[in-house]
Coordinates of C-alpha atoms in Angstrom, one line a residue:
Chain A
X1 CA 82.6 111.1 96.5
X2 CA 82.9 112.3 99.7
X3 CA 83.4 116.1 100.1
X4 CA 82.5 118.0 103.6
X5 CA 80.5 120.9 103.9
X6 CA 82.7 122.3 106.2
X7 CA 85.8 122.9 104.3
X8 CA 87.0 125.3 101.1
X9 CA 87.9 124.0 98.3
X10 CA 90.6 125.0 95.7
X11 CA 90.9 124.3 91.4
X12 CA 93.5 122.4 92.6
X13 CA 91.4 120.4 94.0
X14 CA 93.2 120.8 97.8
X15 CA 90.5 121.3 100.9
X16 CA 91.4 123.8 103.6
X17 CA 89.9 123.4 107.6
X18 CA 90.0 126.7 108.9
X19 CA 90.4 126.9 112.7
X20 CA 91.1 130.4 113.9
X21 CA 94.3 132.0 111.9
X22 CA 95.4 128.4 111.0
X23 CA 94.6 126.6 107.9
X24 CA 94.8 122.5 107.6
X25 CA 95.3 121.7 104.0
X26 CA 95.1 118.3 102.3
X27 CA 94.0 117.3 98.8
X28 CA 90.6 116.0 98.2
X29 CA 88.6 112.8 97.8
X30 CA 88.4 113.1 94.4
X31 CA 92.1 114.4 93.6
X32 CA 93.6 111.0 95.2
X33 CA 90.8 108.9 93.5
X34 CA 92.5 110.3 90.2
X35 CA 95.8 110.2 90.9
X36 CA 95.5 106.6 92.4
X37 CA 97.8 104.9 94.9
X38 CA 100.4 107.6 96.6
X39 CA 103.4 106.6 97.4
X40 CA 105.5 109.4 98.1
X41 CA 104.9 112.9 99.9
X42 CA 107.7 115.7 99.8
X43 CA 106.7 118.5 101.8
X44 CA 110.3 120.2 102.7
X45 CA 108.9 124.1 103.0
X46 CA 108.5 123.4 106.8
X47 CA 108.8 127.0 108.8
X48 CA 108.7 128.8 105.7
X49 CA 106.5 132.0 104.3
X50 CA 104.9 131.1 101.2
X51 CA 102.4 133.1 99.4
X52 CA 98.8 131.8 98.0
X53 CA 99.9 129.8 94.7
X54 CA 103.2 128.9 95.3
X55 CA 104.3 125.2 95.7
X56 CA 104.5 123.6 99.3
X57 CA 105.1 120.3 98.4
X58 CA 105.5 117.1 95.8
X59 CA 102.9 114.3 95.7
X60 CA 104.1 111.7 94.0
X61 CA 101.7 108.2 92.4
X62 CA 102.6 105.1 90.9
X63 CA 102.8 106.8 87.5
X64 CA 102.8 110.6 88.2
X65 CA 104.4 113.6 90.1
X66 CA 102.4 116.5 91.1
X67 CA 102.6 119.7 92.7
X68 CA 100.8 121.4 95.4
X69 CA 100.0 124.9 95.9
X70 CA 99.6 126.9 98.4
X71 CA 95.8 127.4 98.9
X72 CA 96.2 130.8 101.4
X73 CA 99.5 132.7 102.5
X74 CA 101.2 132.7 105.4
X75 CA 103.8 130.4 107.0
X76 CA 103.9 126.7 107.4
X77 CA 103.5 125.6 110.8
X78 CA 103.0 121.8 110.8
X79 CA 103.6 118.9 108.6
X80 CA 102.1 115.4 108.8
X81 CA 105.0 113.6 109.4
X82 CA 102.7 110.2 109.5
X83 CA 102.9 110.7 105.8
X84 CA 106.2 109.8 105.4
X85 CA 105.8 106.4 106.0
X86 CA 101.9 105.9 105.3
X87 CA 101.2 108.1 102.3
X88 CA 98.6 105.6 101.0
X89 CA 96.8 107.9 104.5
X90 CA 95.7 110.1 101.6
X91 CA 94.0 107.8 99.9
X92 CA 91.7 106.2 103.0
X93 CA 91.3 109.1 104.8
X94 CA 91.9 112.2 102.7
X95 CA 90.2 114.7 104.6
X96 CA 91.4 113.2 108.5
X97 CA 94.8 111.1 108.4
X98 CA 96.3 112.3 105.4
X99 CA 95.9 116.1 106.1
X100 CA 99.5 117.6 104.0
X101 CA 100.2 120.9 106.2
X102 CA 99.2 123.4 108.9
X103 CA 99.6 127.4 108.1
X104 CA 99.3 130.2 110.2
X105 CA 97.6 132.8 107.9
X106 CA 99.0 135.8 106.8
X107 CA 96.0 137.3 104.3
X108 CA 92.9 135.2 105.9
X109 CA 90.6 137.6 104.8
X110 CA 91.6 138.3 101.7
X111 CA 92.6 135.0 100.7
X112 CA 89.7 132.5 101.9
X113 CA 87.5 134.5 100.1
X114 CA 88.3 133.1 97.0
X115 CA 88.5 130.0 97.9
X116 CA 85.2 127.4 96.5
X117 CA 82.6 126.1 98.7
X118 CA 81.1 123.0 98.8
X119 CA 78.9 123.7 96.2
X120 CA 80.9 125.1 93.7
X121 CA 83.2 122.8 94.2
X122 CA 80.9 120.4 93.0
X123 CA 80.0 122.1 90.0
X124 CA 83.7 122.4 88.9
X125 CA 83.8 118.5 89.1
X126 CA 80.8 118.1 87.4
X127 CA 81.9 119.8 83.9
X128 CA 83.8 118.0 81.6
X129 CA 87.1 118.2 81.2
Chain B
X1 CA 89.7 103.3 70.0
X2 CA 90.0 99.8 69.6
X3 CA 88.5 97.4 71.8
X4 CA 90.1 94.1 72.7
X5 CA 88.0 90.8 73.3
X6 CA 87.4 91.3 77.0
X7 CA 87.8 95.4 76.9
X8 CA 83.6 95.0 78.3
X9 CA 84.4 93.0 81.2
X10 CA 87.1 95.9 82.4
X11 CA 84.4 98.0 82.0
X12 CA 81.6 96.3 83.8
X13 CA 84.2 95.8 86.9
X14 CA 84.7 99.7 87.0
X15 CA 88.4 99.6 86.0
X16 CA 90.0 102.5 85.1
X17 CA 90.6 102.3 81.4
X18 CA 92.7 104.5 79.1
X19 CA 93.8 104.9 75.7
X20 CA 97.0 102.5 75.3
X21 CA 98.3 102.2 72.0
X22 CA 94.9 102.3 70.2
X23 CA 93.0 100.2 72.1
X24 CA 90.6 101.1 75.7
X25 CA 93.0 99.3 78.3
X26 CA 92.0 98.8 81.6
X27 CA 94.9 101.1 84.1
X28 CA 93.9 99.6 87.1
X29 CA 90.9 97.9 89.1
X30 CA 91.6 98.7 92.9
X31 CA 94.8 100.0 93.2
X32 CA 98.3 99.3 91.4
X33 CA 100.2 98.2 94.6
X34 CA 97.1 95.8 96.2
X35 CA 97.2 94.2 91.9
X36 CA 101.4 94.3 92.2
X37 CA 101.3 92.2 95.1
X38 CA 98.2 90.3 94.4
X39 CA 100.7 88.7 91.4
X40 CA 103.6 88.3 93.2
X41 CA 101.7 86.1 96.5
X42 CA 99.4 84.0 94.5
X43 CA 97.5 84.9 91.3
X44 CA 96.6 87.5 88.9
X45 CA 95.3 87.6 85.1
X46 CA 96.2 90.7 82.7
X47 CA 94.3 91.4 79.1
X48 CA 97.2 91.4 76.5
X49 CA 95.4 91.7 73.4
X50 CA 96.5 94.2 72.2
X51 CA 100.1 92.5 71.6
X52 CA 100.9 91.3 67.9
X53 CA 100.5 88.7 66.6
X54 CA 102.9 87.5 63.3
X55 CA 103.3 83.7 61.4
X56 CA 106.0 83.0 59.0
X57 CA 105.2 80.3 57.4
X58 CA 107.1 77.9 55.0
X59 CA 110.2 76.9 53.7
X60 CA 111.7 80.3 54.0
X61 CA 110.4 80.9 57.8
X62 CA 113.4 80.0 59.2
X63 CA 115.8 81.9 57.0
X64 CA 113.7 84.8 57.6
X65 CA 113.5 84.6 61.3
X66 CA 117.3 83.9 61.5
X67 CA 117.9 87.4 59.6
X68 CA 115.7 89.4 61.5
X69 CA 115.9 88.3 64.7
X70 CA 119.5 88.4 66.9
X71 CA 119.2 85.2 68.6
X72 CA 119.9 82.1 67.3
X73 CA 116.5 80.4 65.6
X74 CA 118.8 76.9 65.1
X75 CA 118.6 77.2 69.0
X76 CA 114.6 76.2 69.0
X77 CA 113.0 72.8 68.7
X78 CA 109.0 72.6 68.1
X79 CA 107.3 73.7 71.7
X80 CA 110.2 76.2 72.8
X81 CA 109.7 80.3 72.9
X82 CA 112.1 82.6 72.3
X83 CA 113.3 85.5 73.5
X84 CA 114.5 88.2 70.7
X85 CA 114.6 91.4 69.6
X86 CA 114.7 93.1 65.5
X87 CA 117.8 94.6 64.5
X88 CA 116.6 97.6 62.3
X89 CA 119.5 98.4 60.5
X90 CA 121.4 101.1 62.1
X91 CA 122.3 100.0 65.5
X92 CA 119.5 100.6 67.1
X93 CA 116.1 98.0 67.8
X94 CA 113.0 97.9 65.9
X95 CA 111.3 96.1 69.0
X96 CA 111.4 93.0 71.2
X97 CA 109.5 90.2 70.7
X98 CA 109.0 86.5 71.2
X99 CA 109.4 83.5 68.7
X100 CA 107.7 80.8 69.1
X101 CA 108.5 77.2 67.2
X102 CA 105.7 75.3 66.1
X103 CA 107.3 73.4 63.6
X104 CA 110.7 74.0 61.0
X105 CA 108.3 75.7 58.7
X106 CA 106.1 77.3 61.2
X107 CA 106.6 80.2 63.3
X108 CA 104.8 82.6 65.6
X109 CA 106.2 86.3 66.3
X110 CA 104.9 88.3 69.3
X111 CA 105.3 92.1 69.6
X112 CA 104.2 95.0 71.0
X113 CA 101.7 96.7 71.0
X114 CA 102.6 100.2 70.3
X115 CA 105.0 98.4 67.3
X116 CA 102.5 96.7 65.3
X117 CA 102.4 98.9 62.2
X118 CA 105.9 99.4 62.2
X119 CA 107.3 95.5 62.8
X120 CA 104.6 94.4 60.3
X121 CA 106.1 97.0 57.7
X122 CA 109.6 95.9 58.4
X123 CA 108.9 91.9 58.3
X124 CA 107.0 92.5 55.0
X125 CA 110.3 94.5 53.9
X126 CA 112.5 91.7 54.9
X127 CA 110.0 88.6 53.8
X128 CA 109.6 89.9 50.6
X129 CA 114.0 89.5 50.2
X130 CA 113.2 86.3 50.9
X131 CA 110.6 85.4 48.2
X132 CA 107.6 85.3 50.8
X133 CA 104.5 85.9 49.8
X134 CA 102.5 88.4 52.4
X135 CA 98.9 87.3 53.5
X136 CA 100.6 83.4 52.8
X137 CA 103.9 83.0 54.4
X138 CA 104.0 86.0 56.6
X139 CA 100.4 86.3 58.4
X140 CA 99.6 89.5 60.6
X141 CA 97.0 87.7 63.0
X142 CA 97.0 90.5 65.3
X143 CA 93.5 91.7 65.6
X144 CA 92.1 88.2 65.3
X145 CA 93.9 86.9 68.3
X146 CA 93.2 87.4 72.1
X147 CA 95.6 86.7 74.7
X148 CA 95.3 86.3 78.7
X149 CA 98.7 86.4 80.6
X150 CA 98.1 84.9 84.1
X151 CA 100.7 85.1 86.4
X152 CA 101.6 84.3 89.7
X153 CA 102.6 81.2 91.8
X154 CA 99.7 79.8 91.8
X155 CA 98.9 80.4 88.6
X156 CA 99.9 77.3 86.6
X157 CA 98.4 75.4 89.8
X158 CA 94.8 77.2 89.0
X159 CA 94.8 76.5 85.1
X160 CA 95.5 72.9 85.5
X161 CA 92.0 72.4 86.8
X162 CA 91.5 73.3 83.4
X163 CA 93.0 70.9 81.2
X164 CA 94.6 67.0 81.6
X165 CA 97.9 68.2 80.1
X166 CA 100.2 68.5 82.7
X167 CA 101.0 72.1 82.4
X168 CA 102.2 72.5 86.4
X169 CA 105.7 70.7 85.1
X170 CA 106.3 72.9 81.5
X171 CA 109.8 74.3 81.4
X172 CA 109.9 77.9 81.7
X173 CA 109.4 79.7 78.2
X174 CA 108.0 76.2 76.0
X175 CA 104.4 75.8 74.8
X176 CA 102.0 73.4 74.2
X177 CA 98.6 73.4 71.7
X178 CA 95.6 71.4 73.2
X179 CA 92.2 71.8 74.1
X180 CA 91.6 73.6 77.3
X181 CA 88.3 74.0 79.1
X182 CA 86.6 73.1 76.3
X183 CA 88.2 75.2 73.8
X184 CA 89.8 74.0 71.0
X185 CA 93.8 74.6 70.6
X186 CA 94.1 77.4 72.8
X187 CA 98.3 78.4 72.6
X188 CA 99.4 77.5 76.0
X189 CA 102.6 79.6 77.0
X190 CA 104.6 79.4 80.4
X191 CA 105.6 83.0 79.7
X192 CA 105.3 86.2 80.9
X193 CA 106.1 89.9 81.5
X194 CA 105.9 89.8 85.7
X195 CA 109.0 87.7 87.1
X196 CA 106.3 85.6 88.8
X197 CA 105.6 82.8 87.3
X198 CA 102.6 81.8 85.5
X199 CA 101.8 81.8 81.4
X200 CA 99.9 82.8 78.9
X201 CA 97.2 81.5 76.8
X202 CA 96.2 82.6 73.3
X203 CA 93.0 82.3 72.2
X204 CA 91.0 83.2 69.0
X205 CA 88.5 86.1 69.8
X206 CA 85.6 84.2 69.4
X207 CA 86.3 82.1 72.3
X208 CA 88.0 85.1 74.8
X209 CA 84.8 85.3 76.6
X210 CA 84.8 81.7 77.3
X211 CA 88.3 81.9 78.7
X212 CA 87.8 84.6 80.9
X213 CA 85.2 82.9 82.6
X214 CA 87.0 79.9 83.3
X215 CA 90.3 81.5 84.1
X216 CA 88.4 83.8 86.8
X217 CA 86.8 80.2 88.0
X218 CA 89.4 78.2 88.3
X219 CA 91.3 80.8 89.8
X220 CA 88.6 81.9 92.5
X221 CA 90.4 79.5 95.5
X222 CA 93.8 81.0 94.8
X223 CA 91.9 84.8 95.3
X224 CA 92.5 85.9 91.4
X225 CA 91.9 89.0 90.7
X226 CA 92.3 90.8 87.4
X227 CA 95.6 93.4 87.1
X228 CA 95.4 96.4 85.0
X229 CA 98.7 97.8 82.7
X230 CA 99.7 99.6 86.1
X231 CA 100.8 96.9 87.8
X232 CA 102.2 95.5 84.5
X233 CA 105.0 98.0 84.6
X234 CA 105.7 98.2 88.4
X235 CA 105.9 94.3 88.1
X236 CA 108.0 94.1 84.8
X237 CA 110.3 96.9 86.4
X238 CA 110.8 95.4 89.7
X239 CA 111.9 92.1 87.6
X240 CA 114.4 94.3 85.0
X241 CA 112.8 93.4 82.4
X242 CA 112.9 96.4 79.7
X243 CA 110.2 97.8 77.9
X244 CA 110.7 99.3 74.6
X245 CA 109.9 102.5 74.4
X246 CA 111.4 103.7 77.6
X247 CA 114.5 101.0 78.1
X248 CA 115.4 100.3 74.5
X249 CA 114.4 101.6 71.4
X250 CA 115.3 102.7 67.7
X251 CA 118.6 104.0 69.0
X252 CA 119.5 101.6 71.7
X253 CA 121.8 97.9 70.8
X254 CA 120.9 94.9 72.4
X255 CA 124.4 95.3 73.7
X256 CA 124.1 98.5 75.7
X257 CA 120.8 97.2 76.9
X258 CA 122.5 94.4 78.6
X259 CA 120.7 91.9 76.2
X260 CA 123.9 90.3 75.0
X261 CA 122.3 87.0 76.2
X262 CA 119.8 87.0 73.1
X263 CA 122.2 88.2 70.6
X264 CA 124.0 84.8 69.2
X265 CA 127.3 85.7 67.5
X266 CA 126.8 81.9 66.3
X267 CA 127.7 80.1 62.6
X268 CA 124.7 80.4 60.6
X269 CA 123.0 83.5 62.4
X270 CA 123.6 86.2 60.1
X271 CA 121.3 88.5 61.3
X272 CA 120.7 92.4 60.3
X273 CA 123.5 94.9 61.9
X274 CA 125.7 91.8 63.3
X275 CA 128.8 92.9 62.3
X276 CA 128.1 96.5 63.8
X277 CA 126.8 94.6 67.2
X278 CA 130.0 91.8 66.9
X279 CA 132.2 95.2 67.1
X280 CA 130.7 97.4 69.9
X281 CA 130.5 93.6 71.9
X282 CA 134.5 93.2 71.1
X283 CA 135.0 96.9 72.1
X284 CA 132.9 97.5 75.2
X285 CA 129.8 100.2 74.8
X286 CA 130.0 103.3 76.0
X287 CA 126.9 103.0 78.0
X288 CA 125.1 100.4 79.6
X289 CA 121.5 99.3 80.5
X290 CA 121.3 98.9 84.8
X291 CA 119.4 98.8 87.7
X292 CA 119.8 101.2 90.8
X293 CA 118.1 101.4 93.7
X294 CA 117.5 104.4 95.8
X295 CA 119.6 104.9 99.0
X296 CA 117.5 108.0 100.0
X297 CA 114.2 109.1 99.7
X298 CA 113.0 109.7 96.5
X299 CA 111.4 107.7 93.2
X300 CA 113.4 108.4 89.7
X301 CA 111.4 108.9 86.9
X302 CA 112.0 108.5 83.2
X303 CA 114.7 111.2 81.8
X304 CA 116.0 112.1 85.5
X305 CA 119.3 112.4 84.8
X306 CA 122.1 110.8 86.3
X307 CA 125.3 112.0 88.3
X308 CA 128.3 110.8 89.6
X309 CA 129.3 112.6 93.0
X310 CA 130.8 115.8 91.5
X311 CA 127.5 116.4 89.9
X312 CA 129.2 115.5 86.4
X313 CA 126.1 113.8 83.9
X314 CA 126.8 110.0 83.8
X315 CA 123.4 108.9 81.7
X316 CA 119.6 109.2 82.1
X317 CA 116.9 107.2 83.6
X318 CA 114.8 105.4 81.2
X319 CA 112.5 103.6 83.6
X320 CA 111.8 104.4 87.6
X321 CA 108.9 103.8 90.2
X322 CA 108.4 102.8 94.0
X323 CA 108.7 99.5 94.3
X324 CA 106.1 98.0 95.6
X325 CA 107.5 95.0 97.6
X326 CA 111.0 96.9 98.6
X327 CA 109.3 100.3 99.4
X328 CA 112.2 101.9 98.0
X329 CA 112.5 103.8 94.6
X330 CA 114.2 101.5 92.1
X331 CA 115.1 102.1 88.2
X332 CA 116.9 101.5 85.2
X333 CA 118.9 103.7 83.2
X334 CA 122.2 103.9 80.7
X335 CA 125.1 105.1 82.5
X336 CA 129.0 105.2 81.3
X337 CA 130.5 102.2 81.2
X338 CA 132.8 103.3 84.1
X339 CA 129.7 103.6 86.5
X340 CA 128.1 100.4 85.4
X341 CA 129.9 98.0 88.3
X342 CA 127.7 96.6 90.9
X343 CA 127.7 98.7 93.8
X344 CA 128.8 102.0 92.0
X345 CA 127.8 104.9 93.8
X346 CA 125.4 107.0 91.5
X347 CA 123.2 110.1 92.0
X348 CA 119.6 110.8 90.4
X349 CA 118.8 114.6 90.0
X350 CA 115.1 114.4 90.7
X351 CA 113.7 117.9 91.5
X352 CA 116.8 120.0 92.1
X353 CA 118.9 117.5 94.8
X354 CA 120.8 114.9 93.9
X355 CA 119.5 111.6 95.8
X356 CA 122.2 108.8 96.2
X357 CA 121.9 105.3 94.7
X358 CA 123.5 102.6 94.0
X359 CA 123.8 99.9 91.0
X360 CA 122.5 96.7 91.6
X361 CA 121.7 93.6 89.9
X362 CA 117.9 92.5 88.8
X363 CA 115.5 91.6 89.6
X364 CA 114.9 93.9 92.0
X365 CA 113.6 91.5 94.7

């Protein structure tokens, strides 16, 4: 399982780059593992002001339909449009290529920290379910 | 949970197994879509023992088959399958299945998985009316039996290697009994659930490790790979076929699920609720079974519900998923009769917007 040192983490099991005041967001190696082949991204909260916890977008697998949160506040900058056509970008390259959304922080501080590292992360995916 | 014959060799390939009606079923291996096409280009093999297995037996197999079963059993002649569904007495379906000749006195009934307990229970019901005698003339050989369904168009190609019975040249939907690969009278089926070609092979248990190995051997120039239940459904739902439990069940007719076709208003086929299905044919259901695919962005999913353009509830979805070969969402579902021409206009709700579509005919592809 590949998870980067470099990001947060979320229970939701989303990642988050942070670069400055923006936040990259995607879901994580082991998220699209489970959810297996993605064939469908809805992200229409483009330009909007979310806060942390609230739903961004749909992700939607052969057999399922899942939200996704908001891992921080603030308002949504960016949205991989490659993933309208290639969602299956999530499962290869989960952390590059299939990134979900860009936000311009409104509570950094606040909100990343209590976001997971690495390590923590890790621990949540080793206990059982 | 149950485990079938071959449930180890999902698990030594890493496959993703689940709890399917019972039994540790393998979900998928790599990934649905790369197993979805894999069947529909050249060859795939699916573990479908979990499916029942039923004999009649005797000079009240027929009659018995005939009652419980809408199409016609005069139709069949020793080699030919079936397709058929149980009437349960109220309108509704008990299950689908497939019937399979092997002689006037001698017949074999396949059902679904997740129907076992209940079909057996209902033949034993309606055998006993007849005289039968359970554990004799009406057999449950379902946990005895293993069953691989390969399919694909190269898979009746691949399997010949196995046997000198020409098998490349069986009709669609007969069978033949011979010794294949070495094993003896191994039920050899050109049937399937994937509306790609292929059969599939029944096999005691004792000798479903022995098929697998030379099913994945012979198959190995034609790039076989084994498909989980996944695939199964995207395939079966790209073809229209219905699954019960989603597309029909207890309170569907064959006649709103567009399975008129296997329900034979014929002489001598006085099967259970005929009558009842003989009026609502005569009258025109209310509802009907179709396919729609999506003209915008967006999968259905079972229970979406349906809309004409004023936003007015025409039916439900009962089955949906992105196809895999169209790349557009496609799906079945009962709509009023008024929206059930080809090329009506329809609308799926799915998650607050109402997404255009269109009914079409199936298969999908």
């Amino acid at each position: 399982m590949n998870l980067p040192a470099d990001l947060k983490y979320t229970r939701d099991h989303e990642w988050v780059r942070v670069d400055g005041n923006i936040a990259t967001v995607g879901i994580t190696d082991y998220a699209q593992q489970q959810l297996g082949d993605i064939v469908f991204i809805e992200i229409e909260t483009i330009d909007e002001v979310l806060q942390q916890g609230e739903v961004f977008g749909t992700i939607e697998a052969v057999k399922t339909v899942s939200d996704m949160f908001m891992p921080v506040s603030g308002g949504i900058r960016e949205v991989n449009e490659e993933l309208q056509n290639s969602p299956d970008l999530v499962n290869g390259d989960p952390y590059g290529g299939g990134w979900m959304i860009k936000i311009e922080m409104t509570n950094a501080d606040g909100d990343l920290d209590g976001l997971l590292d690495v390590g923590t992360y890790e621990e949540l995916l080793s206990q059982p379910d | 949970m149950k485990r079938t014959a071959f449930t180890s060799f999902h698990e030594e390939l890493g496959a993703r197994m689940e709890e399917f009606c019972g039994y540790k079923m393998p979900i998928n291996y790599e990934g649905i879509n790369e197993e979805h096409l894999t069947v529909r280009n050249s060859v795939g093999v699916f573990d479908v023992s979990h499916m029942g297995e039923f004999w009649a037996k005797g000079p009240k197999a027929a009659a018995f088959v005939q009652k419980v079963t809408t199409n016609d059993v005069n139709a069949l002649y020793d080699g030919k399958v079936q397709y058929s569904c149980f009437p349960n007495g109220k309108g509704g379906i008990v299950d689908d299945l497939l019937v399979y000749r092997f002689g006037p006195e001698n017949y074999l009934l396949v059902v679904n998985a997740a129907n076992i307990d209940k079909d057996w229970a209902w033949c034993v019901e309606n055998a006993k009316g007849f005289g039968m005698e359970i554990g004799k003339d009406l057999i449950n050989a379902s946990d005895d039996t293993a069953q691989l369904a390969i399919q694909g168009p190269k898979a009746l190609q691949a399997m010949q290697k196995l046997t000198s019975e020409n098998v490349t040249d069986m009709e669609y939907y007969t069978f033949k009994q011979f010794d294949f690969a070495g094993i003896k009278d191994v039920i050899f089926s050109t049937t399937g659930y994937t509306g790609s070609g292929g059969c599939e092979i029944y096999v005691d248990n004792k000798d479903a490790a022995k098929l697998w190995e030379v099913v994945m051997e012979a198959g190995a120039e034609f790039g076989i790979k084994p498909i989980g239940l996944g695939a199964r459904d995207t395939l079966r739902l790209e073809s229209g076929f219905c699954l019960y439990g989603n597309d029909i069940d207890d309170t569907t007719s064959p006649i709103e699920a567009g399975l008129g076709w296997i329900t034979k208003f014929v002489d001598g086929n006085d099967f259970i609720d005929r009558d009842y299905m003989a009026k609502m044919k005569e009258e025109k259901p209310a509802k009907l079974l179709k396919g729609f695919l999506m003209l915008e962005r967006g999968i259905p999913r079972q229970h979406y519900m349906i809309e004409d353009a004023d936003g007015n509830e025409i039916g439900e979805v009962t089955s949906g998923t992105m196809s895999p070969l169209l790349k557009q969402g496609i799906g079945m579902g009962y709509v009023k009769r008024e929206f059930s021409k080809l090329d009506t206009e329809i609308f799926i709700r799915i998650r607050n917007k109402a997404l255009k579509a269109k009914i079409v005919k199936t298969p999908f592809f």
